[in-house]
Amino acid sequence: MYTLLCIFFVLTGTLTGCSKPEPTQAEFVLGTVCTITLYDAGKPKVYRAIFDRLVEIEKRMSVGMEGTDVYRVNEAAGIEAVVVHPTVFEVIERAVDFAKLSGGAFDPTVGPLVSLWGIGKDNPRLPEQAEIDAALPLINWRDIDLDREKSTVFLKRPGMALDLGAIAKGYAADEAAAIIKKAKVPRAIIDLGGNILVYGEKPDGTPWRVGIQNPLETRGAYIGIVEAREKTVVTSGVYERYFESDGVRYHHILSPALGYPVQNGLLSVTIIASRSIDADALSTSVFALGYKEGRALIDSLEDVAGIFVFDDLSIRLTKGASFRLTDDKYQIVSD
Ligand code: ADP
Ligand code: MG
């Protein structure tokens, strides 16, 4: 019923048959399989430093783990402001920026709805309309009080809950990249459950090729390739986490206005950008906004490109999306 899939995989030399596979390390962190591949100077201690950092981020930002900063903020909703680690403050602040930018389509206070649907849990379920009606008034990013000086976060109303699930992995990928840079590893691939960041370029000087998951097929089937250097490629889609009830598929990107999974004809949105925190927040924001408004948002930003995949198997690209279609069941259209 419940499924968690990696969205992307990076096509390295192995597929084109020109280089030996590099050592890769994978661990289950941040609710997903995180795979790191360090090339050339990839020492065990660099791997360790990266995974330690990912675990640290999880221990501060996970909503489901007791004692994390986010957990404590949620427990104190409507009661008091909670001091959080500066990195947690920074991510929440950025999440609020994207809530503003997306007119609330992206909302980090979506927590009560996520719990209600059981997204990411063992027993997701279709809630009663009355339960959704009761949760909706609790969703509003404007009711997050942030005090930068004191590094505190206060959710104004009891029952409110933060959920950083749509942005924390992006932040974590940027942090992993910073460690890689400091360790002077020349090239690397960071894959946090499909949240991809490619660092440096391939040994032969050509760009990395990132496969974009076919949203209707099982993991590893891709519809095309993005070529990228020093970029992050992040997808939000209907296939990432979902459950089925009476033959209807319910996925994990929820409309803060309606309380149901967003239904707008999109199967997935991929964002290509320089910072993974932005790409992660944007992939969810743009998916939730839908094509017209989502595209306008991408077009308004520097250095951001997008790939929209629709349920009629059409694909639309924004300026700067270097996407090569490889699956002929899909079609790139340009309206
Ligand atoms: P993934 O976590 O699979 O990479 P996303 O980045 O799109 O996918 O994040 C989806 C997660 O974000 C959901 O599982 C939920 O925790 C949370 N979420 C769902 N809807 C919204 C929304 N409208 N705004 C912000 N966060 C959301
Ligand atoms: Mg996201």
Coordinates of N, CA, C and O in Angstrom, one line a residue, residues 185-275:
V185 N 36.9 17.2 -2.3 CA 36.5 16.1 -3.2 C 36.1 16.8 -4.5 O 35.3 17.7 -4.4
P186 N 36.7 16.4 -5.6 CA 36.4 17.2 -6.8 C 35.0 16.9 -7.4 O 34.5 17.8 -8.1
R187 N 34.5 15.7 -7.2 CA 33.2 15.4 -7.8 C 32.4 14.4 -7.0 O 33.0 13.5 -6.4
A188 N 31.1 14.6 -6.9 CA 30.3 13.8 -6.1 C 28.9 13.8 -6.5 O 28.5 14.8 -7.2
I189 N 28.1 12.8 -6.1 CA 26.7 12.8 -6.3 C 26.0 12.6 -5.0 O 26.3 11.6 -4.3
I190 N 25.1 13.5 -4.7 CA 24.3 13.3 -3.4 C 22.9 13.0 -3.9 O 22.3 13.7 -4.7
D191 N 22.4 11.9 -3.4 CA 21.0 11.5 -3.7 C 20.3 11.2 -2.4 O 20.4 10.2 -1.8
L192 N 19.5 12.2 -2.0 CA 18.7 12.0 -0.7 C 17.3 11.7 -1.1 O 16.4 12.5 -1.3
G193 N 17.1 10.4 -1.3 CA 15.8 9.9 -1.7 C 15.2 10.6 -2.9 O 14.0 11.0 -3.0
G194 N 16.1 10.8 -3.9 CA 15.6 11.4 -5.2 C 15.9 12.9 -5.2 O 15.7 13.6 -6.3
N195 N 16.3 13.5 -4.1 CA 16.7 14.9 -4.1 C 18.2 14.9 -4.5 O 19.0 14.6 -3.7
I196 N 18.4 15.2 -5.8 CA 19.8 15.0 -6.3 C 20.6 16.3 -6.3 O 20.1 17.4 -6.7
L197 N 21.9 16.2 -6.0 CA 22.8 17.3 -6.2 C 24.0 16.8 -6.8 O 24.6 15.8 -6.3
V198 N 24.4 17.3 -7.9 CA 25.6 16.8 -8.6 C 26.7 17.9 -8.4 O 26.5 19.1 -8.6
Y199 N 27.9 17.4 -7.9 CA 28.9 18.3 -7.6 C 30.1 18.1 -8.5 O 30.5 17.0 -8.8
G200 N 30.6 19.2 -9.1 CA 31.7 19.1 -10.0 C 31.2 18.6 -11.4 O 30.0 18.7 -11.7
E201 N 32.1 18.0 -12.2 CA 31.6 17.4 -13.4 C 32.2 16.0 -13.6 O 33.0 15.6 -12.8
K202 N 31.7 15.3 -14.6 CA 32.2 13.9 -14.8 C 33.7 14.0 -15.1 O 34.3 15.0 -15.6
P203 N 34.4 12.8 -14.8 CA 35.9 12.8 -15.0 C 36.3 13.2 -16.4 O 37.3 13.8 -16.6
D204 N 35.5 12.9 -17.4 CA 35.8 13.3 -18.8 C 35.4 14.7 -19.1 O 35.5 15.1 -20.3
G205 N 35.0 15.5 -18.1 CA 34.7 16.9 -18.3 C 33.3 17.2 -18.9 O 32.9 18.3 -19.1
T206 N 32.5 16.1 -19.1 CA 31.1 16.3 -19.5 C 30.2 16.5 -18.3 O 30.5 16.1 -17.2
P207 N 29.0 17.0 -18.6 CA 28.1 17.2 -17.4 C 27.5 15.8 -16.9 O 27.5 14.9 -17.7
W208 N 27.1 15.8 -15.7 CA 26.4 14.7 -15.2 C 25.0 14.5 -15.9 O 24.5 15.5 -16.4
R209 N 24.6 13.3 -16.0 CA 23.3 13.0 -16.6 C 22.3 12.5 -15.5 O 22.6 11.4 -14.9
V210 N 21.3 13.2 -15.2 CA 20.4 12.8 -14.1 C 19.1 12.3 -14.8 O 18.4 13.0 -15.5
G211 N 18.7 11.1 -14.5 CA 17.5 10.5 -15.0 C 16.3 11.0 -14.2 O 16.3 11.1 -13.0
I212 N 15.3 11.4 -15.0 CA 14.0 11.8 -14.4 C 13.0 10.7 -14.4 O 12.7 10.1 -15.4
Q213 N 12.6 10.3 -13.2 CA 11.7 9.2 -13.0 C 10.4 9.2 -13.8 O 9.8 10.3 -13.9
N214 N 10.1 8.1 -14.4 CA 8.8 8.0 -15.0 C 7.7 7.9 -13.9 O 7.8 6.9 -13.1
P215 N 6.8 8.9 -13.8 CA 5.9 8.9 -12.6 C 4.9 7.8 -12.6 O 4.3 7.6 -11.6
L216 N 4.8 7.1 -13.7 CA 3.8 6.0 -13.8 C 4.4 4.6 -13.7 O 3.7 3.6 -13.8
E217 N 5.7 4.6 -13.6 CA 6.4 3.3 -13.6 C 7.2 3.1 -12.3 O 7.3 4.0 -11.5
T218 N 7.7 1.9 -12.1 CA 8.4 1.7 -10.9 C 9.7 2.3 -10.9 O 10.2 2.7 -12.0
R219 N 10.3 2.4 -9.8 CA 11.6 3.1 -9.5 C 12.7 2.7 -10.6 O 12.8 1.5 -10.8
G220 N 13.3 3.7 -11.1 CA 14.4 3.4 -12.0 C 14.1 3.5 -13.4 O 14.9 3.5 -14.3
A221 N 12.7 3.6 -13.7 CA 12.3 3.8 -15.1 C 12.3 5.3 -15.3 O 11.6 6.0 -14.6
Y222 N 13.0 5.8 -16.3 CA 13.1 7.2 -16.5 C 12.5 7.6 -17.8 O 12.5 6.9 -18.8
I223 N 12.0 8.9 -17.9 CA 11.4 9.4 -19.1 C 12.4 10.2 -19.9 O 12.2 10.5 -21.0
G224 N 13.5 10.6 -19.2 CA 14.4 11.5 -19.9 C 15.6 11.9 -19.0 O 15.7 11.4 -17.9
I225 N 16.5 12.7 -19.5 CA 17.7 13.0 -18.9 C 17.9 14.5 -18.8 O 17.7 15.2 -19.8
V226 N 18.4 14.9 -17.6 CA 18.8 16.3 -17.4 C 20.3 16.3 -17.4 O 20.9 15.5 -16.7
E227 N 20.9 17.2 -18.1 CA 22.4 17.3 -18.1 C 22.7 18.5 -17.2 O 22.2 19.6 -17.3
A228 N 23.6 18.3 -16.2 CA 23.9 19.3 -15.2 C 25.3 19.2 -14.6 O 25.8 18.2 -14.5
R229 N 25.8 20.4 -14.3 CA 27.0 20.6 -13.6 C 26.7 21.5 -12.4 O 26.1 22.5 -12.6
E230 N 27.2 21.1 -11.2 CA 27.0 21.9 -10.0 C 25.6 22.4 -9.9 O 25.3 23.6 -9.7
K231 N 24.7 21.4 -10.0 CA 23.3 21.8 -9.9 C 22.6 20.8 -9.0 O 23.1 19.7 -8.8
T232 N 21.4 21.2 -8.6 CA 20.5 20.2 -7.9 C 19.3 20.0 -8.7 O 18.8 20.9 -9.4
V233 N 18.8 18.8 -8.7 CA 17.6 18.4 -9.5 C 16.6 17.7 -8.6 O 16.9 16.7 -8.0
V234 N 15.5 18.4 -8.3 CA 14.6 17.9 -7.3 C 13.2 17.7 -7.9 O 12.7 18.7 -8.5
T235 N 12.6 16.6 -7.6 CA 11.2 16.4 -8.2 C 10.2 16.1 -7.0 O 10.5 15.5 -6.1
S236 N 9.1 16.7 -7.2 CA 7.9 16.4 -6.4 C 6.9 15.7 -7.3 O 6.6 16.2 -8.4
G237 N 6.4 14.5 -6.8 CA 5.5 13.8 -7.7 C 4.4 13.0 -7.0 O 4.5 12.8 -5.8
V238 N 3.5 12.5 -7.7 CA 2.3 11.8 -7.2 C 2.8 10.4 -6.7 O 2.0 9.7 -6.0
Y239 N 3.9 10.0 -7.2 CA 4.4 8.6 -7.0 C 5.3 8.4 -5.8 O 5.6 7.3 -5.4
E240 N 5.7 9.5 -5.2 CA 6.8 9.4 -4.2 C 6.3 8.7 -2.9 O 6.9 7.8 -2.4
R241 N 5.2 9.2 -2.4 CA 4.6 8.6 -1.2 C 3.1 8.7 -1.5 O 2.5 9.7 -1.7
Y242 N 2.4 7.5 -1.5 CA 1.0 7.5 -1.7 C 0.4 6.3 -1.1 O 1.1 5.3 -0.7
F243 N -1.0 6.3 -1.1 CA -1.7 5.0 -0.7 C -2.9 5.0 -1.6 O -3.3 6.0 -2.2
E244 N -3.5 3.8 -1.7 CA -4.7 3.7 -2.4 C -5.9 3.3 -1.5 O -5.7 2.5 -0.6
S245 N -7.1 3.8 -1.8 CA -8.2 3.5 -1.0 C -9.4 3.4 -2.0 O -9.6 4.4 -2.8
D246 N -10.1 2.3 -2.1 CA -11.2 2.1 -3.1 C -10.7 2.5 -4.5 O -11.4 3.1 -5.2
G247 N -9.5 2.1 -4.8 CA -9.0 2.3 -6.2 C -8.6 3.7 -6.5 O -8.2 4.0 -7.6
V248 N -8.7 4.6 -5.5 CA -8.2 6.0 -5.8 C -6.9 6.2 -5.1 O -6.6 5.7 -4.0
R249 N -6.0 6.8 -5.9 CA -4.7 7.1 -5.3 C -4.6 8.4 -4.6 O -5.0 9.4 -5.2
Y250 N -4.1 8.4 -3.4 CA -3.9 9.6 -2.7 C -2.5 9.9 -2.4 O -1.8 9.1 -1.7
H251 N -1.9 10.9 -2.9 CA -0.5 11.2 -2.8 C -0.2 12.2 -1.7 O -1.2 12.7 -1.0
H252 N 1.0 12.6 -1.5 CA 1.4 13.2 -0.3 C 1.6 14.8 -0.3 O 2.0 15.4 0.6
I253 N 1.3 15.4 -1.5 CA 1.4 16.8 -1.5 C -0.1 17.4 -1.4 O -0.9 17.1 -2.2
L254 N -0.3 18.0 -0.2 CA -1.6 18.4 0.2 C -1.9 19.9 -0.1 O -1.0 20.7 0.1
S255 N -3.1 20.1 -0.5 CA -3.6 21.5 -0.7 C -3.9 22.1 0.7 O -4.8 21.6 1.4
P256 N -3.2 23.1 1.1 CA -3.5 23.7 2.4 C -4.8 24.4 2.5 O -5.4 24.6 3.5
A257 N -5.4 24.7 1.3 CA -6.7 25.3 1.2 C -7.8 24.3 1.3 O -8.8 24.5 1.9
L258 N -7.6 23.1 0.6 CA -8.7 22.1 0.5 C -8.6 21.0 1.5 O -9.5 20.3 1.8
G259 N -7.3 20.7 1.9 CA -7.1 19.6 2.8 C -6.9 18.2 2.1 O -6.8 17.2 2.8
Y260 N -7.0 18.2 0.8 CA -6.8 16.9 0.0 C -5.5 17.0 -0.8 O -5.0 18.1 -1.1
P261 N -5.1 15.8 -1.3 CA -3.9 15.8 -2.2 C -4.3 16.7 -3.4 O -5.4 16.7 -3.9
V262 N -3.3 17.5 -3.8 CA -3.4 18.4 -4.9 C -3.7 17.6 -6.2 O -3.0 16.7 -6.5
Q263 N -4.8 18.0 -6.9 CA -5.2 17.4 -8.2 C -5.3 18.4 -9.2 O -6.2 19.3 -9.2
N264 N -4.3 18.5 -10.1 CA -4.3 19.5 -11.1 C -3.8 19.0 -12.5 O -3.3 19.8 -13.3
G265 N -3.8 17.7 -12.7 CA -3.3 17.2 -13.9 C -1.8 17.0 -14.0 O -1.3 16.4 -14.9
L266 N -1.1 17.4 -12.9 CA 0.4 17.2 -12.9 C 0.7 15.8 -12.3 O 0.1 15.4 -11.3
L267 N 1.7 15.1 -12.9 CA 2.2 13.9 -12.3 C 3.5 14.2 -11.5 O 3.8 13.6 -10.5
S268 N 4.3 15.1 -12.0 CA 5.5 15.5 -11.3 C 6.0 16.9 -11.8 O 5.6 17.3 -12.9
V269 N 6.7 17.5 -10.9 CA 7.4 18.8 -11.2 C 8.9 18.6 -10.8 O 9.1 18.2 -9.7
T270 N 9.8 18.9 -11.8 CA 11.2 18.8 -11.4 C 11.8 20.2 -11.5 O 11.5 21.0 -12.4
I271 N 12.5 20.6 -10.5 CA 13.2 21.9 -10.4 C 14.7 21.7 -10.6 O 15.3 20.8 -9.9
I272 N 15.3 22.5 -11.4 CA 16.8 22.5 -11.6 C 17.2 23.8 -11.1 O 16.8 24.9 -11.6
A273 N 18.1 23.8 -10.1 CA 18.6 25.1 -9.5 C 19.9 24.9 -8.9 O 20.5 23.9 -9.0
S274 N 20.4 26.0 -8.3 CA 21.8 25.9 -7.7 C 21.7 25.5 -6.2 O 22.7 24.9 -5.8
R275 N 20.7 25.9 -5.5 CA 20.6 25.6 -4.1 C 19.5 24.5 -3.9 O 18.4 24.7 -4.4

